[in-house]
Amino acid sequence: MDNISGHIIHVFLHFVVGASLAYLFCGKAAASKVNRKVLFIFGGAAAISPDISKLYGDLLGHSIWLVPVIGLFFAACYYAFQRKITFKKAWLILSICVFSHLFIDFIGNGVAPFYPFIKTETDFFIVNRNDAVLLITLTAALIIGASTRRRRRIFLSGLILVALYLGGLSFSKLQLQQALEKKYKNENIYVMLTFPREGFKWSFMVRTDETSVDGYSPIAGLDIHIEQEMNKSGEWINVDKQ
């Protein structure tokens, strides 16, 4: 049940991002309530569409090569409903909405952007797939923006706040990685993973030729806390040290 609710929230996050981007780039074309609703629906639908192929066990929908193709499909559907913007602009905007799905997955659970030529997933893991800050900020911007005259400013403010949030997380993650590299610079690091943890912390895993450690670090700081490490016998022992 938790997995189902988590997936629904994740899909909703993609929808909100797509809807926000569609409105932001369409401008005056979204002047009326009817036009806004159509843009929200098509922008959100385009943003969640890459997951459709995943239902059939295929990652092709998450390939960057398919972004303009999916965008073209939604642009054609949108153009059948209303023609407040040119077809080329609709194609570009809805392709951006599709691409936003790949970006959210890239900073979350990973994506294989060059599938099927390169099947390896890549990521810059800085947010959990149901990140509350992203979800609340964008949903609030969408709701408030849809009910006020300064709607474009509201949408833009929401996206700017999200960009600042992601930028701060990226900086913090890179700082932690540099700190870990410095701490174990005399050892050969062959695995180093950092990923988000509840309570605004990072979890990390470091594997070297001499040691293996797991731990955490606060996002707003560089304190490195070791939770467990492997002894010479190959057994994990719980520790709590900096």
Coordinates of N, CA and C in Angstrom, one line a residue:
M1 N 0.8 -1.2 0.0 CA 0.0 0.0 0.0 C 0.9 1.3 0.0
D2 N 1.9 1.2 0.8 CA 2.9 2.4 0.8 C 3.5 2.6 -0.5
N3 N 3.8 1.5 -1.2 CA 4.5 1.7 -2.5 C 3.5 2.3 -3.5
I4 N 2.2 1.9 -3.4 CA 1.2 2.5 -4.3 C 1.0 4.0 -4.1
S5 N 0.9 4.3 -2.8 CA 0.7 5.7 -2.4 C 1.9 6.6 -2.8
G6 N 3.1 6.0 -2.6 CA 4.3 6.7 -2.9 C 4.4 6.9 -4.4
H7 N 4.0 5.9 -5.2 CA 4.0 6.1 -6.7 C 3.0 7.1 -7.1
I8 N 1.9 7.2 -6.5 CA 0.9 8.2 -6.9 C 1.4 9.6 -6.6
I9 N 2.0 9.8 -5.5 CA 2.6 11.1 -5.1 C 3.7 11.4 -6.1
H10 N 4.5 10.4 -6.5 CA 5.6 10.7 -7.4 C 5.1 11.1 -8.8
V11 N 4.0 10.5 -9.2 CA 3.3 10.8 -10.5 C 2.8 12.2 -10.4
F12 N 2.2 12.5 -9.3 CA 1.6 13.9 -9.1 C 2.7 14.9 -9.1
L13 N 3.8 14.7 -8.6 CA 5.0 15.6 -8.7 C 5.3 15.9 -10.1
H14 N 5.4 14.8 -10.9 CA 5.7 15.0 -12.3 C 4.6 15.9 -13.0
F15 N 3.4 15.6 -12.7 CA 2.2 16.3 -13.2 C 2.3 17.8 -12.9
V16 N 2.6 18.1 -11.6 CA 2.7 19.5 -11.2 C 3.8 20.3 -11.9
V17 N 4.9 19.6 -12.0 CA 6.1 20.3 -12.7 C 5.7 20.6 -14.2
G18 N 5.1 19.6 -14.9 CA 4.7 19.8 -16.2 C 3.7 20.9 -16.4
A19 N 2.7 20.9 -15.6 CA 1.6 21.9 -15.6 C 2.2 23.3 -15.4
S20 N 3.1 23.4 -14.4 CA 3.7 24.7 -14.1 C 4.5 25.2 -15.3
L21 N 5.3 24.3 -15.9 CA 6.2 24.7 -17.1 C 5.3 25.1 -18.3
A22 N 4.2 24.4 -18.5 CA 3.3 24.7 -19.6 C 2.7 26.1 -19.5
Y23 N 2.3 26.4 -18.3 CA 1.7 27.7 -18.1 C 2.7 28.8 -18.2
L24 N 3.9 28.6 -17.6 CA 4.9 29.6 -17.6 C 5.3 30.0 -19.0
F25 N 5.5 29.0 -19.9 CA 6.0 29.3 -21.2 C 4.9 29.8 -22.2
C26 N 3.6 29.5 -21.8 CA 2.5 29.9 -22.7 C 2.1 31.3 -22.6
G27 N 2.3 31.9 -21.4 CA 2.0 33.3 -21.2 C 0.6 33.7 -21.4
K28 N 0.3 34.6 -22.4 CA -1.0 35.2 -22.6 C -2.0 34.2 -23.2
A29 N -1.5 33.1 -23.7 CA -2.3 32.0 -24.2 C -3.2 31.4 -23.2
A30 N -2.8 31.6 -21.9 CA -3.5 31.0 -20.8 C -4.3 32.0 -20.0
A31 N -4.8 33.0 -20.7 CA -5.5 34.1 -20.1 C -6.8 33.7 -19.5
S32 N -7.6 32.8 -20.2 CA -8.9 32.4 -19.7 C -8.8 31.1 -18.8
K33 N -9.8 30.9 -18.0 CA -9.8 29.7 -17.2 C -9.8 28.4 -18.0
V34 N -10.5 28.4 -19.1 CA -10.6 27.2 -20.0 C -9.2 26.9 -20.6
N35 N -8.6 28.0 -21.1 CA -7.2 27.8 -21.7 C -6.2 27.3 -20.7
R36 N -6.3 27.8 -19.4 CA -5.4 27.4 -18.4 C -5.6 25.9 -18.1
K37 N -6.9 25.5 -18.0 CA -7.2 24.1 -17.6 C -6.6 23.2 -18.7
V38 N -6.8 23.6 -20.0 CA -6.3 22.7 -21.1 C -4.8 22.7 -21.0
L39 N -4.1 23.8 -20.8 CA -2.6 23.8 -20.7 C -2.2 22.9 -19.5
F40 N -2.8 23.1 -18.4 CA -2.4 22.3 -17.2 C -2.5 20.8 -17.5
I41 N -3.6 20.4 -18.1 CA -3.9 19.0 -18.4 C -2.8 18.5 -19.4
F42 N -2.6 19.2 -20.5 CA -1.6 18.7 -21.5 C -0.2 18.8 -21.0
G43 N 0.2 19.8 -20.2 CA 1.5 19.9 -19.7 C 1.8 18.8 -18.7
G44 N 0.8 18.6 -17.8 CA 0.9 17.6 -16.8 C 1.0 16.2 -17.4
A45 N 0.1 15.9 -18.4 CA 0.0 14.6 -19.0 C 1.3 14.3 -19.8
A46 N 1.9 15.3 -20.4 CA 3.1 15.2 -21.1 C 4.3 14.8 -20.2
A47 N 4.2 15.4 -19.0 CA 5.3 15.2 -18.0 C 5.2 13.8 -17.4
I48 N 4.0 13.2 -17.3 CA 4.0 11.9 -16.7 C 4.0 10.8 -17.7
S49 N 3.9 11.1 -19.0 CA 3.9 10.1 -20.1 C 5.1 9.2 -20.2
P50 N 6.3 9.6 -19.9 CA 7.4 8.6 -20.0 C 7.3 7.4 -19.1
D51 N 6.4 7.5 -18.1 CA 6.2 6.3 -17.2 C 5.3 5.2 -17.8
I52 N 4.6 5.6 -18.9 CA 3.7 4.6 -19.5 C 4.5 3.4 -20.0
S53 N 5.6 3.6 -20.7 CA 6.3 2.5 -21.2 C 6.9 1.6 -20.1
K54 N 7.1 2.2 -18.9 CA 7.7 1.5 -17.8 C 6.7 0.5 -17.2
L55 N 5.4 0.7 -17.4 CA 4.4 -0.2 -17.0 C 4.5 -1.5 -17.7
Y56 N 5.1 -1.5 -18.9 CA 5.3 -2.7 -19.7 C 6.8 -3.2 -19.6
G57 N 7.5 -2.7 -18.6 CA 8.8 -3.2 -18.4 C 9.9 -2.6 -19.3
D58 N 9.6 -1.5 -20.0 CA 10.5 -0.9 -21.0 C 10.9 0.5 -20.6
L59 N 12.1 0.9 -20.8 CA 12.6 2.2 -20.4 C 12.7 3.2 -21.6
L60 N 12.1 2.8 -22.7 CA 12.2 3.6 -23.9 C 11.6 5.0 -23.7
G61 N 10.5 5.1 -22.9 CA 9.9 6.4 -22.7 C 10.8 7.3 -21.9
H62 N 11.8 6.8 -21.2 CA 12.7 7.7 -20.5 C 14.0 8.0 -21.3
S63 N 14.0 7.7 -22.6 CA 15.1 8.0 -23.5 C 15.0 9.4 -24.0
I64 N 16.1 10.1 -24.0 CA 16.1 11.5 -24.5 C 15.8 11.6 -26.0
W65 N 16.0 10.4 -26.7 CA 15.7 10.4 -28.2 C 14.2 10.5 -28.4
L66 N 13.4 10.1 -27.4 CA 12.0 10.0 -27.6 C 11.2 11.3 -27.1
V67 N 12.0 12.2 -26.5 CA 11.4 13.4 -26.0 C 10.7 14.2 -27.0
P68 N 11.3 14.5 -28.2 CA 10.6 15.3 -29.2 C 9.4 14.5 -29.8
V69 N 9.6 13.2 -29.9 CA 8.5 12.4 -30.5 C 7.2 12.5 -29.6
I70 N 7.4 12.3 -28.3 CA 6.3 12.4 -27.4 C 5.7 13.8 -27.3
G71 N 6.6 14.8 -27.4 CA 6.2 16.2 -27.4 C 5.4 16.5 -28.7
L72 N 5.8 15.9 -29.8 CA 5.0 16.1 -31.0 C 3.6 15.5 -30.9
F73 N 3.5 14.3 -30.3 CA 2.2 13.7 -30.1 C 1.3 14.5 -29.3
F74 N 1.8 15.1 -28.2 CA 0.9 15.9 -27.3 C 0.6 17.2 -27.9
A75 N 1.6 17.8 -28.7 CA 1.3 19.0 -29.4 C 0.2 18.8 -30.4
A76 N 0.1 17.7 -31.1 CA -0.9 17.4 -32.1 C -2.3 17.3 -31.4
C77 N -2.3 16.6 -30.2 CA -3.5 16.5 -29.4 C -4.0 17.9 -28.9
Y78 N -3.0 18.7 -28.4 CA -3.3 20.0 -27.9 C -3.9 20.9 -29.0
Y79 N -3.3 20.8 -30.2 CA -3.7 21.6 -31.3 C -5.1 21.3 -31.8
A80 N -5.6 20.0 -31.5 CA -6.9 19.6 -31.8 C -8.0 20.3 -30.9
F81 N -7.5 20.7 -29.7 CA -8.4 21.3 -28.8 C -8.5 22.8 -28.9
Q82 N -7.3 23.4 -29.0 CA -7.2 24.9 -29.1 C -5.9 25.3 -29.8
R83 N -6.0 26.4 -30.4 CA -4.9 26.9 -31.2 C -4.5 28.3 -30.8
K84 N -4.3 28.5 -29.5 CA -3.9 29.8 -28.9 C -2.4 30.1 -29.2
I85 N -1.6 29.1 -29.4 CA -0.2 29.2 -29.8 C 0.1 28.5 -31.0
T86 N 1.2 28.8 -31.6 CA 1.6 28.1 -32.9 C 1.9 26.6 -32.6
F87 N 1.8 25.8 -33.6 CA 2.1 24.4 -33.4 C 3.5 24.1 -33.0
K88 N 4.5 24.9 -33.6 CA 5.9 24.7 -33.2 C 6.1 25.1 -31.8
K89 N 5.5 26.1 -31.3 CA 5.6 26.5 -29.9 C 5.0 25.5 -29.0
A90 N 3.9 25.0 -29.3 CA 3.3 23.9 -28.5 C 4.2 22.7 -28.5
W91 N 4.8 22.3 -29.6 CA 5.7 21.2 -29.7 C 6.9 21.4 -28.7
L92 N 7.4 22.6 -28.8 CA 8.6 22.9 -28.0 C 8.3 22.9 -26.5
I93 N 7.1 23.5 -26.1 CA 6.8 23.6 -24.7 C 6.4 22.2 -24.1
L94 N 5.7 21.4 -24.9 CA 5.3 20.1 -24.4 C 6.5 19.1 -24.4
S95 N 7.5 19.3 -25.3 CA 8.7 18.6 -25.2 C 9.5 18.9 -24.0
I96 N 9.5 20.2 -23.6 CA 10.1 20.6 -22.3 C 9.4 19.9 -21.2
C97 N 8.1 19.8 -21.2 CA 7.4 19.1 -20.1 C 7.8 17.7 -20.0
V98 N 7.9 17.0 -21.2 CA 8.4 15.6 -21.2 C 9.8 15.5 -20.6
F99 N 10.6 16.4 -21.0 CA 12.0 16.4 -20.6 C 12.1 16.6 -19.1
S100 N 11.2 17.4 -18.5 CA 11.2 17.6 -17.0 C 11.1 16.3 -16.3
H101 N 10.4 15.3 -16.9 CA 10.3 14.0 -16.2 C 11.6 13.4 -16.1
L102 N 12.4 13.4 -17.2 CA 13.7 12.8 -17.2 C 14.6 13.5 -16.1
F103 N 14.5 14.9 -16.0 CA 15.3 15.6 -15.1 C 15.0 15.3 -13.7
I104 N 13.7 15.2 -13.3 CA 13.3 14.8 -12.0 C 13.8 13.4 -11.6
D105 N 13.7 12.5 -12.6 CA 14.2 11.2 -12.3 C 15.8 11.2 -12.2
F106 N 16.4 12.0 -12.9 CA 17.9 12.1 -12.9 C 18.4 12.6 -11.5
I107 N 17.7 13.5 -10.9 CA 18.1 14.0 -9.5 C 17.4 13.1 -8.4
G108 N 16.6 12.1 -8.9 CA 16.0 11.2 -7.9 C 16.5 9.8 -8.0
N109 N 15.6 9.0 -8.6 CA 16.0 7.5 -8.6 C 16.8 7.1 -9.7
G110 N 17.2 8.0 -10.7 CA 18.1 7.6 -11.8 C 17.3 7.4 -13.1
V111 N 18.0 7.6 -14.2 CA 17.4 7.4 -15.5 C 18.4 7.0 -16.5
A112 N 18.0 6.3 -17.5 CA 18.9 5.9 -18.6 C 18.6 6.7 -19.8
P113 N 19.1 7.9 -19.9 CA 18.7 8.9 -21.0 C 19.1 8.5 -22.4
F114 N 20.0 7.6 -22.6 CA 20.5 7.2 -23.9 C 20.0 5.8 -24.3
Y115 N 19.0 5.3 -23.6 CA 18.4 4.0 -23.9 C 17.8 4.1 -25.3
P116 N 17.9 3.0 -26.1 CA 18.5 1.7 -25.8 C 19.9 1.5 -26.2
F117 N 20.6 2.6 -26.6 CA 22.0 2.4 -27.0 C 22.9 2.3 -25.8
I118 N 22.6 3.0 -24.7 CA 23.3 2.8 -23.5 C 22.3 2.6 -22.4
K119 N 22.3 1.4 -21.8 CA 21.2 0.9 -20.9 C 21.6 1.2 -19.4
T120 N 22.8 1.8 -19.2 CA 23.2 2.1 -17.8 C 22.4 3.3 -17.3
E121 N 21.9 3.2 -16.1 CA 21.2 4.4 -15.5 C 22.3 5.3 -14.9
T122 N 22.0 6.6 -15.0 CA 22.8 7.6 -14.3 C 22.0 8.5 -13.5
D123 N 22.6 9.1 -12.5 CA 21.8 10.0 -11.6 C 22.7 11.0 -10.9
F124 N 22.1 12.0 -10.3 CA 22.8 12.9 -9.4 C 21.8 13.0 -8.2
F125 N 21.8 12.0 -7.4 CA 20.8 11.8 -6.4 C 20.8 12.8 -5.3
I126 N 19.9 13.8 -5.4 CA 19.8 14.8 -4.4 C 18.5 15.0 -3.7
V127 N 17.4 14.3 -4.3 CA 16.1 14.4 -3.7 C 15.5 13.0 -3.7
N128 N 14.7 12.7 -2.7 CA 13.9 11.5 -2.7 C 12.8 11.6 -3.8
R129 N 12.3 10.6 -4.2 CA 11.3 10.6 -5.4 C 10.0 11.3 -5.0
N130 N 9.7 11.4 -3.6 CA 8.5 12.1 -3.2 C 8.9 13.3 -2.3
D131 N 9.9 14.1 -2.7 CA 10.4 15.2 -1.9 C 9.3 16.2 -1.5
A132 N 9.1 16.4 -0.2 CA 8.0 17.2 0.2 C 8.2 18.7 -0.1
V133 N 9.5 19.2 -0.1 CA 9.7 20.6 -0.4 C 9.3 20.9 -1.9
L134 N 9.7 20.0 -2.8 CA 9.4 20.2 -4.2 C 7.9 20.1 -4.4
L135 N 7.3 19.1 -3.8 CA 5.8 18.9 -4.0 C 5.0 20.0 -3.4
I136 N 5.3 20.5 -2.2 CA 4.5 21.5 -1.6 C 4.7 22.8 -2.3
T137 N 5.9 23.2 -2.6 CA 6.2 24.5 -3.2 C 5.5 24.6 -4.6
L138 N 5.7 23.6 -5.4 CA 5.1 23.7 -6.7 C 3.5 23.6 -6.7
T139 N 3.0 22.7 -5.8 CA 1.6 22.6 -5.7 C 1.0 23.9 -5.2
A140 N 1.6 24.6 -4.2 CA 1.1 25.8 -3.7 C 1.2 26.9 -4.8
A141 N 2.3 26.9 -5.6 CA 2.4 27.9 -6.7 C 1.3 27.7 -7.7
L142 N 1.0 26.4 -8.0 CA 0.0 26.1 -9.0 C -1.4 26.5 -8.5
I143 N -1.7 26.2 -7.2 CA -3.1 26.5 -6.7 C -3.2 28.1 -6.6
I144 N -2.2 28.7 -6.0 CA -2.3 30.2 -5.8 C -2.3 30.9 -7.1
G145 N -1.4 30.4 -8.0 CA -1.2 31.1 -9.3 C -2.5 31.0 -10.2
A146 N -3.2 29.9 -10.0 CA -4.4 29.7 -10.9 C -5.5 30.5 -10.4
S147 N -5.4 31.1 -9.2 CA -6.6 31.9 -8.7 C -6.2 33.4 -8.4
T148 N -5.2 33.9 -9.0 CA -4.8 35.3 -8.9 C -4.4 35.9 -10.2
R149 N -4.5 37.2 -10.3 CA -4.1 37.9 -11.5 C -2.6 37.8 -11.8
R150 N -1.8 37.8 -10.7 CA -0.4 37.7 -10.9 C 0.1 36.3 -11.0
R151 N -0.6 35.5 -11.7 CA -0.4 34.1 -11.8 C 1.0 33.7 -12.4
R152 N 1.5 34.5 -13.4 CA 2.8 34.1 -14.0 C 3.9 34.4 -13.0
R153 N 3.8 35.5 -12.2 CA 4.8 35.8 -11.2 C 4.8 34.7 -10.1
I154 N 3.6 34.2 -9.8 CA 3.6 33.1 -8.8 C 4.2 31.9 -9.3
F155 N 3.9 31.5 -10.5 CA 4.5 30.3 -11.1 C 6.0 30.4 -11.1
L156 N 6.5 31.6 -11.6 CA 7.9 31.8 -11.8 C 8.6 31.8 -10.4
S157 N 8.0 32.4 -9.4 CA 8.5 32.4 -8.0 C 8.7 31.0 -7.5
G158 N 7.6 30.2 -7.7 CA 7.7 28.8 -7.3 C 8.9 28.0 -7.9
L159 N 9.0 28.2 -9.3 CA 10.1 27.5 -10.0 C 11.5 28.1 -9.5
I160 N 11.6 29.4 -9.2 CA 12.8 29.9 -8.7 C 13.2 29.4 -7.4
L161 N 12.2 29.3 -6.5 CA 12.4 28.7 -5.2 C 12.9 27.2 -5.3
V162 N 12.3 26.5 -6.2 CA 12.7 25.1 -6.4 C 14.1 25.0 -7.0
A163 N 14.5 25.9 -7.9 CA 15.8 26.0 -8.5 C 16.9 26.3 -7.4
L164 N 16.5 27.2 -6.5 CA 17.4 27.6 -5.4 C 17.6 26.4 -4.4
Y165 N 16.5 25.7 -4.2 CA 16.5 24.5 -3.3 C 17.4 23.4 -3.9
L166 N 17.2 23.1 -5.2 CA 18.0 22.1 -5.8 C 19.5 22.5 -5.9
G167 N 19.7 23.8 -6.2 CA 21.1 24.3 -6.2 C 21.8 24.2 -4.9
G168 N 21.1 24.5 -3.8 CA 21.7 24.3 -2.5 C 22.0 22.9 -2.1
L169 N 21.1 21.9 -2.5 CA 21.3 20.5 -2.3 C 22.5 20.0 -3.1
S170 N 22.6 20.5 -4.4 CA 23.8 20.1 -5.2 C 25.1 20.6 -4.6
F171 N 25.1 21.8 -4.1 CA 26.3 22.4 -3.5 C 26.7 21.6 -2.3
S172 N 25.7 21.2 -1.4 CA 25.9 20.5 -0.2 C 26.5 19.1 -0.5
K173 N 25.9 18.4 -1.5 CA 26.3 17.1 -1.9 C 27.8 17.1 -2.4
L174 N 28.1 18.1 -3.2 CA 29.5 18.2 -3.8 C 30.5 18.4 -2.6
Q175 N 30.1 19.3 -1.7 CA 30.9 19.6 -0.5 C 31.2 18.3 0.3
L176 N 30.2 17.5 0.5 CA 30.3 16.2 1.2 C 31.3 15.3 0.5
Q177 N 31.1 15.2 -0.8 CA 31.9 14.3 -1.6 C 33.4 14.7 -1.5
Q178 N 33.6 16.0 -1.6 CA 35.0 16.5 -1.5 C 35.6 16.3 -0.1
A179 N 34.7 16.4 1.0 CA 35.2 16.1 2.3 C 35.6 14.7 2.5
L180 N 34.8 13.8 1.9 CA 35.0 12.3 2.0 C 36.3 12.0 1.2
E181 N 36.5 12.6 0.1 CA 37.7 12.3 -0.7 C 38.9 12.8 0.1
K182 N 38.8 13.9 0.8 CA 39.9 14.4 1.6 C 40.2 13.5 2.8
K183 N 39.1 13.0 3.4 CA 39.3 12.2 4.6 C 40.0 10.9 4.2
Y184 N 39.7 10.3 3.1 CA 40.2 9.0 2.7 C 41.2 9.2 1.5
K185 N 41.9 10.3 1.4 CA 42.7 10.6 0.3 C 43.9 9.6 0.2
N186 N 44.4 9.1 1.3 CA 45.5 8.2 1.3 C 45.1 6.7 1.0
E187 N 43.8 6.5 0.8 CA 43.3 5.2 0.5 C 42.7 5.2 -0.9
N188 N 42.7 4.1 -1.6 CA 42.1 4.0 -2.9 C 40.6 3.8 -2.8
I189 N 39.9 4.9 -3.1 CA 38.4 4.9 -3.0 C 37.9 4.3 -4.3
Y190 N 37.2 3.2 -4.2 CA 36.6 2.6 -5.5 C 35.1 2.7 -5.5
V191 N 34.5 3.0 -4.4 CA 33.0 3.2 -4.3 C 32.8 4.4 -3.3
M192 N 32.0 5.4 -3.8 CA 31.6 6.5 -2.9 C 30.2 6.9 -3.3
L193 N 29.2 6.7 -2.5 CA 27.8 7.0 -2.8 C 27.3 8.0 -1.7
T194 N 26.6 9.0 -2.2 CA 25.9 9.9 -1.3 C 24.5 10.1 -1.8
F195 N 23.6 10.0 -0.8 CA 22.2 10.1 -1.2 C 21.3 10.7 -0.1
P196 N 20.2 11.3 -0.4 CA 19.4 11.9 0.6 C 18.8 11.0 1.7
R197 N 18.7 11.5 2.9 CA 18.2 10.8 4.0 C 17.1 11.7 4.7
E198 N 16.2 11.0 5.5 CA 15.2 11.8 6.2 C 15.9 12.7 7.2
G199 N 15.2 13.8 7.5 CA 15.8 14.8 8.5 C 16.8 15.7 7.9
F200 N 16.7 16.0 6.6 CA 17.7 16.9 6.0 C 19.1 16.5 6.2
K201 N 19.4 15.2 5.9 CA 20.7 14.7 6.0 C 21.1 13.9 4.8
W202 N 22.4 13.7 4.6 CA 22.9 12.8 3.6 C 23.3 11.5 4.2
S203 N 23.1 10.4 3.5 CA 23.7 9.1 3.9 C 24.9 8.9 2.9
F204 N 25.9 8.2 3.3 CA 27.0 8.0 2.4 C 27.6 6.6 2.7
M205 N 28.2 6.0 1.6 CA 28.8 4.8 1.7 C 30.2 5.0 1.0
V206 N 31.2 4.5 1.7 CA 32.6 4.7 1.2 C 33.3 3.3 1.2
R207 N 33.8 2.9 0.1 CA 34.6 1.6 0.1 C 36.0 1.9 -0.5
T208 N 37.0 1.5 0.3 CA 38.4 1.7 -0.1 C 39.1 0.3 0.0
D209 N 40.3 0.3 -0.4 CA 41.1 -0.9 -0.3 C 41.4 -1.3 1.2
E210 N 41.2 -0.3 2.1 CA 41.6 -0.6 3.5 C 40.3 -0.6 4.4
T211 N 39.3 0.0 4.0 CA 38.1 0.1 4.9 C 36.8 0.3 4.2
S212 N 35.7 0.0 4.9 CA 34.4 0.2 4.3 C 33.6 0.9 5.4
V213 N 33.0 2.0 5.1 CA 32.2 2.7 6.2 C 30.9 3.2 5.6
D214 N 29.9 3.3 6.5 CA 28.6 3.9 6.2 C 28.3 5.0 7.2
G215 N 27.7 6.0 6.8 CA 27.4 7.1 7.8 C 26.5 8.1 7.2
Y216 N 26.5 9.3 7.9 CA 25.6 10.4 7.5 C 26.2 11.7 7.8
S217 N 25.7 12.7 7.2 CA 26.1 14.1 7.4 C 25.0 15.1 7.2
P218 N 24.9 16.1 8.0 CA 23.8 17.1 7.8 C 23.9 17.8 6.5
I219 N 22.8 18.2 5.9 CA 22.9 18.9 4.6 C 23.5 20.3 4.9
A220 N 23.1 20.9 6.0 CA 23.7 22.2 6.3 C 24.9 22.1 7.2
G221 N 25.9 21.5 6.7 CA 27.2 21.3 7.5 C 28.0 20.3 6.9
L222 N 29.3 20.1 7.5 CA 30.2 19.1 6.9 C 30.6 18.1 8.0
D223 N 29.8 18.0 9.0 CA 30.1 17.0 10.1 C 29.9 15.6 9.5
I224 N 30.9 14.8 9.5 CA 30.8 13.4 9.0 C 30.7 12.4 10.2
H225 N 29.6 11.7 10.2 CA 29.3 10.8 11.3 C 29.4 9.4 10.7
I226 N 30.3 8.6 11.3 CA 30.4 7.2 10.9 C 29.5 6.3 11.7
E227 N 28.6 5.6 11.1 CA 27.6 4.8 11.8 C 28.1 3.3 12.0
Q228 N 28.7 2.8 10.9 CA 29.2 1.4 11.0 C 30.4 1.3 10.0
E229 N 31.3 0.4 10.4 CA 32.4 0.1 9.5 C 32.8 -1.4 9.6
M230 N 33.5 -1.8 8.6 CA 33.9 -3.2 8.5 C 35.2 -3.4 9.1
N231 N 35.3 -4.4 10.1 CA 36.6 -4.7 10.7 C 37.5 -5.6 9.8
K232 N 38.7 -5.9 10.3 CA 39.6 -6.7 9.4 C 39.1 -8.2 9.2
S233 N 38.1 -8.6 10.0 CA 37.5 -9.9 9.9 C 36.4 -9.9 8.9
G234 N 36.1 -8.8 8.3 CA 35.0 -8.7 7.4 C 33.6 -8.6 8.0
E235 N 33.6 -8.2 9.3 CA 32.3 -8.1 10.0 C 32.0 -6.6 10.2
W236 N 30.7 -6.3 10.0 CA 30.3 -4.9 10.2 C 30.1 -4.7 11.7
I237 N 30.6 -3.6 12.2 CA 30.4 -3.2 13.6 C 29.8 -1.8 13.7
N238 N 28.9 -1.7 14.6 CA 28.3 -0.4 14.8 C 29.2 0.6 15.6
V239 N 29.3 1.7 15.1 CA 30.1 2.8 15.8 C 29.4 4.1 15.7
D240 N 29.8 5.0 16.4 CA 29.2 6.4 16.3 C 30.3 7.4 16.6
K241 N 30.9 7.8 15.5 CA 32.1 8.7 15.7 C 32.1 9.6 14.5
Q242 N 32.9 10.7 14.7 CA 33.1 11.7 13.6 C 34.5 11.6 13.0

